[in-house]
Coordinates of C-alpha atoms in Angstrom, one line a residue:
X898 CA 174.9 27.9 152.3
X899 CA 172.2 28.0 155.0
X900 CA 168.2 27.3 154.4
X901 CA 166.5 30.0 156.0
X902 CA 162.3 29.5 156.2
X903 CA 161.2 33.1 157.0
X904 CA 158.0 33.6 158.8
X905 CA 156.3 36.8 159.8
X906 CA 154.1 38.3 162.3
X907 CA 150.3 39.4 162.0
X908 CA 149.1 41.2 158.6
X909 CA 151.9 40.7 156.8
X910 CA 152.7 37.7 154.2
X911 CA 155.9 36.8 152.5
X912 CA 156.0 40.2 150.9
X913 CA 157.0 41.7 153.8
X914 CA 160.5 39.8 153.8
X915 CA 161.8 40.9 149.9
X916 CA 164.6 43.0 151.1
X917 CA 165.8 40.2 153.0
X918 CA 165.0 37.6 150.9
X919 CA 167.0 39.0 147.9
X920 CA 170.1 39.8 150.1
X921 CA 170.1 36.1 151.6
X922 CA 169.8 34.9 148.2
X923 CA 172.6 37.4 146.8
X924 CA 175.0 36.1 149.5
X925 CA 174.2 32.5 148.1
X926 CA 171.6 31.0 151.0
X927 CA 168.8 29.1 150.1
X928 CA 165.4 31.0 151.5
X929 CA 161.6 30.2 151.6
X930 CA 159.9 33.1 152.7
X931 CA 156.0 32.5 154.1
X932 CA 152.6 33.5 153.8
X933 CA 150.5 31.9 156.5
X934 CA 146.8 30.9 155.9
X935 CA 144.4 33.8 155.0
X936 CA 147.2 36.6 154.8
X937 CA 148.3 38.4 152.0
X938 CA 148.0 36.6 148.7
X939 CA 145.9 33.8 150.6
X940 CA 144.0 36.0 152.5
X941 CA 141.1 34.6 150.6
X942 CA 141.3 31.7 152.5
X943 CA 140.8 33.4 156.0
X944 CA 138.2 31.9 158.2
X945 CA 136.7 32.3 161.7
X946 CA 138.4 29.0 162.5
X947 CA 142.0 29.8 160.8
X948 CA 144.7 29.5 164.0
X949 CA 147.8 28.7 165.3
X950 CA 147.9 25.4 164.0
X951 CA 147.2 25.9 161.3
X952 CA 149.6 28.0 160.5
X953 CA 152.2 25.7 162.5
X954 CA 150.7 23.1 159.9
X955 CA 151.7 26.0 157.1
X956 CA 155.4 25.9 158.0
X957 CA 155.7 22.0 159.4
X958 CA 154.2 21.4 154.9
X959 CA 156.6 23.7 153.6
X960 CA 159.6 21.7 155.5
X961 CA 158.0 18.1 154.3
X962 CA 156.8 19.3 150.6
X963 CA 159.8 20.8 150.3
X964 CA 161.9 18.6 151.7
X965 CA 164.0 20.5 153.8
X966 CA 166.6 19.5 156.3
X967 CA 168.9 21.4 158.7
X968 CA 166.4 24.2 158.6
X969 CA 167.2 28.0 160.4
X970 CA 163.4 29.0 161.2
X971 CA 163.3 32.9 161.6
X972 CA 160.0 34.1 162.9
X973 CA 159.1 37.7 163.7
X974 CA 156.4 38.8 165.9
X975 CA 154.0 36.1 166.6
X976 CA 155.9 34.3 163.5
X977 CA 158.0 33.3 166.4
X978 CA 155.6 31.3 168.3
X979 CA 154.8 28.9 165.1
X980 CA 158.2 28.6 164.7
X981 CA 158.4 27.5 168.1
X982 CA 155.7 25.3 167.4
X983 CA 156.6 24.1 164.0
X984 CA 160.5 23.3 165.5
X985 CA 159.0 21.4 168.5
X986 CA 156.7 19.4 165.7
X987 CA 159.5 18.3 163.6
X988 CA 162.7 18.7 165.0
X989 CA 164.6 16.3 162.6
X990 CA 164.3 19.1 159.9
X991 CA 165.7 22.3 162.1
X992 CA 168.8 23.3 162.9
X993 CA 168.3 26.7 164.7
X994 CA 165.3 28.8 165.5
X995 CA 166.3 32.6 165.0
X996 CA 163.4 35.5 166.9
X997 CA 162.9 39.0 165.3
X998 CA 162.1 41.2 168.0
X999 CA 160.1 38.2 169.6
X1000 CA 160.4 35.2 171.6
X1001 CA 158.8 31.8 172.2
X1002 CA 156.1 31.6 174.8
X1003 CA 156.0 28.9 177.3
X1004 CA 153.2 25.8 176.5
X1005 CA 149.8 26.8 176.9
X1006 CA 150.0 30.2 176.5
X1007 CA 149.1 32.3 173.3
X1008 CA 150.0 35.2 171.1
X1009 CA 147.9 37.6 172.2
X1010 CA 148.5 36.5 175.9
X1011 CA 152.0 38.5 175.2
X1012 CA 151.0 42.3 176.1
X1013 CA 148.9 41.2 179.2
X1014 CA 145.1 41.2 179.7
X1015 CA 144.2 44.9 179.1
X1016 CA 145.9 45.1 176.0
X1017 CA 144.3 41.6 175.3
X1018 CA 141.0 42.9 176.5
X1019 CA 141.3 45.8 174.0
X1020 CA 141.9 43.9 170.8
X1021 CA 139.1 41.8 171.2
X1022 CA 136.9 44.8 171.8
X1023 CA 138.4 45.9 168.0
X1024 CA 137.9 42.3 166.9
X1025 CA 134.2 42.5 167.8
X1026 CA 133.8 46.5 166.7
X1027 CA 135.6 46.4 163.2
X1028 CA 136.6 43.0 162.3
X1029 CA 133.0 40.9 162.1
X1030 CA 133.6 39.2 165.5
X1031 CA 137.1 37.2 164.3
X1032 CA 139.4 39.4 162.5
X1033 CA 142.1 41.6 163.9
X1034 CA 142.6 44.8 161.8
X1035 CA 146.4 45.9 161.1
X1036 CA 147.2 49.3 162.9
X1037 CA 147.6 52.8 161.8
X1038 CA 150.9 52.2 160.0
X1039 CA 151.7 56.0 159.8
X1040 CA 151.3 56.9 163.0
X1041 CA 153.3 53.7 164.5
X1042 CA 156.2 54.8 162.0
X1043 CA 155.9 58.7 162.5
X1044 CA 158.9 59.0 164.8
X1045 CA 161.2 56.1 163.3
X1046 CA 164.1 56.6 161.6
X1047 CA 164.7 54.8 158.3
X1048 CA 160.9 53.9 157.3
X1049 CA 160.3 55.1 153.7
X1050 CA 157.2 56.2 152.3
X1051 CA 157.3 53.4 149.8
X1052 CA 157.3 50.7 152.8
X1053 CA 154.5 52.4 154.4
X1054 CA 152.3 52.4 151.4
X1055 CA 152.7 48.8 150.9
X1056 CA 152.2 48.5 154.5
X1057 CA 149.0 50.1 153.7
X1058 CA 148.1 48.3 150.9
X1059 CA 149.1 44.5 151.3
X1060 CA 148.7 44.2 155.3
X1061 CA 145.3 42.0 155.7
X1062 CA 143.2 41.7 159.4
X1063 CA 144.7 38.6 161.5
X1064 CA 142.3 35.7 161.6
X1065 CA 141.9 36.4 166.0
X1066 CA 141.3 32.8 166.2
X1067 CA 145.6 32.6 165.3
X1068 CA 146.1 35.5 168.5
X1069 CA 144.1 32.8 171.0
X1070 CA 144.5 29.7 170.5
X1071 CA 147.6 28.7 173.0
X1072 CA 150.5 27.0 171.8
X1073 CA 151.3 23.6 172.3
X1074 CA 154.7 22.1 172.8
X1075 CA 156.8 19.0 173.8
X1076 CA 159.7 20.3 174.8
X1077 CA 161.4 19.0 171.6
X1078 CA 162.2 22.7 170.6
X1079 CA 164.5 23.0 173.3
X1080 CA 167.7 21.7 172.3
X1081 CA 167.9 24.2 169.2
X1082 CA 170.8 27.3 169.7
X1083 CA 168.6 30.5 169.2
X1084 CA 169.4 34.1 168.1
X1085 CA 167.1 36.6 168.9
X1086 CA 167.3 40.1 166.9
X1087 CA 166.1 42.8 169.3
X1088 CA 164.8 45.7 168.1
X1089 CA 161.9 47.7 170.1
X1090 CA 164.2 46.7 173.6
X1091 CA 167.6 45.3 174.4
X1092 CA 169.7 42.7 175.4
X1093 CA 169.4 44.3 178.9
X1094 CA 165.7 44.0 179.1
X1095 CA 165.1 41.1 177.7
X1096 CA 167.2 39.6 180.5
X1097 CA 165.1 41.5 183.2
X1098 CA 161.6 40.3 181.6
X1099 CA 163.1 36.8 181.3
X1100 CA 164.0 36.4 185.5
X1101 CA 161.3 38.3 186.3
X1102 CA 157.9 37.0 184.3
X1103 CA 157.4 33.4 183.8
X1104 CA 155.7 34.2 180.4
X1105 CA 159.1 35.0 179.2
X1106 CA 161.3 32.6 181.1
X1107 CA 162.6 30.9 178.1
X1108 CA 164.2 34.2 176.9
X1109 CA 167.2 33.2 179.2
X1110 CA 169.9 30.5 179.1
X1111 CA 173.1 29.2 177.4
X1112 CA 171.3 28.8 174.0
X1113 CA 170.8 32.1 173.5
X1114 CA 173.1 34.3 171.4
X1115 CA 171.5 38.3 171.2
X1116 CA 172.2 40.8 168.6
X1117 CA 170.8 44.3 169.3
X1118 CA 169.4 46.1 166.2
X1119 CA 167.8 49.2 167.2
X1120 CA 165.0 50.3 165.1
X1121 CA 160.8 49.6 165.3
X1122 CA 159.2 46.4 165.8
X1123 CA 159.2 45.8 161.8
X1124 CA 162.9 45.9 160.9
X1125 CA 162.5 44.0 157.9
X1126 CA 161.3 47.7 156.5
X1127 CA 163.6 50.1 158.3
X1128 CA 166.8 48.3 158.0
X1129 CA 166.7 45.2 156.1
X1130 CA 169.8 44.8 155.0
X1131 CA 171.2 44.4 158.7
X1132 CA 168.9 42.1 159.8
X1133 CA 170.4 40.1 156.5
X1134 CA 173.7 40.5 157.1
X1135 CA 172.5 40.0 160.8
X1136 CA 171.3 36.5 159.8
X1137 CA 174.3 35.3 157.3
X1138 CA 176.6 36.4 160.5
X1139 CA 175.7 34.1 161.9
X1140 CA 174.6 31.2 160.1

């Protein structure tokens, strides 16, 4: 039996793991699925100053509270960089880090540093336009799906419904770390590029350079950036492969 804490990216809140959840659970893991500060059932608690820590501060409670030791941490989207963060915090509790379709960023750098200034630059302008000056409003799910294979109309309707704006205050606040995440093996699940790719963008752009070395086992799982909802029973089985 593994313990699994599963943390995911902007908008979404525990919800959005279920599928996985229950097929972790069937295949007799223990697994704490998470809602970060002012998302989904505590979005009521968003405010201008909710960030990255404290949403590292979310996760590094859960592990203490909990009491959980020799902890996999599997974080998609920017769900990877608290994990990162919440790993390199308390270290004594983790055992592996496992990336959905994401990565950890180097120190100092932040979530919405990821798709480079103009996309950056874009966000803020619909932070400022539609989201009162501090929250990030989820995207057209619809129209991101309309072409993907495997995304049912009942996952996009409670994409509709439950996905919440992103306190933008989370997006660009840089991440701080020791180094003391380092010596955990990783697995990243790719699914919006591959193995291939990954490799390129990690010799090629220091924002990705930890991407690449012997820790890293890959698994290729081709679908859209949100594979919890297109193929959620791989990315279990995915997960129990290997831990």
């Amino acid at each position: 039996m593994t313990t699994f804490v599963l943390v995911p990216g902007f908008w979404l809140g525990a919800w959005a793991w279920r599928p996985v959840t229950e097929a972790l659970r069937a295949q007799g893991h223990d697994v704490y699925p998470v809602t970060l500060t002012g998302l989904a059932e505590r979005a009521h608690l968003a405010t201008p100053e909710t960030d990255l820590d404290t949403h590292v501060t979310d996760v590094v409670n859960l592990l203490r509270y909990e009491d959980l030791a020799d902890v996999v941490l599997v974080g998609h989207s920017y769900g990877g960089l608290v994990t990162t963060a919440a790993a390199d915090r308390v270290p004594e509790r983790v055992r592996a880090l496992a990336y959905v379709d994401t990565g950890p960023l180097p120190d100092g750098t932040a979530q919405a540093d990821f798709a480079g200034p103009e996309d950056r630059a874009g966000s803020e302008k619909v932070v400022q336009e539609y989201g009162d000056g501090w929250r990030l409003p989820p995207p057209p799910w619809a129209t991101l799906a309309a072409d993907v294979r495997h995304v049912e109309g009942e996952a996009l309707a409670a994409l509709a419904e439950r996905s919440v704006p992103q306190p933008w205050a989370s997006a660009v606040q840089p991440v701080r770390l020791t180094g003391a995440w380092e010596r955990f093996p990783r697995l990243g699940i790719l699914s919006s590029f591959t193995v291939e790719q990954t490799k390129a963008m990690a010799a090629e752009a220091p924002l990705f350079r930890h991407m690449a070395g012997d820790g890293w086992t890959y698994e290729e799982l081709p679908t859209w950036h949100w594979p919890m909802f297109s193929r959620p029973a791989e990315l279990a089985d995915l997960l129990n492969k290997h831990y």
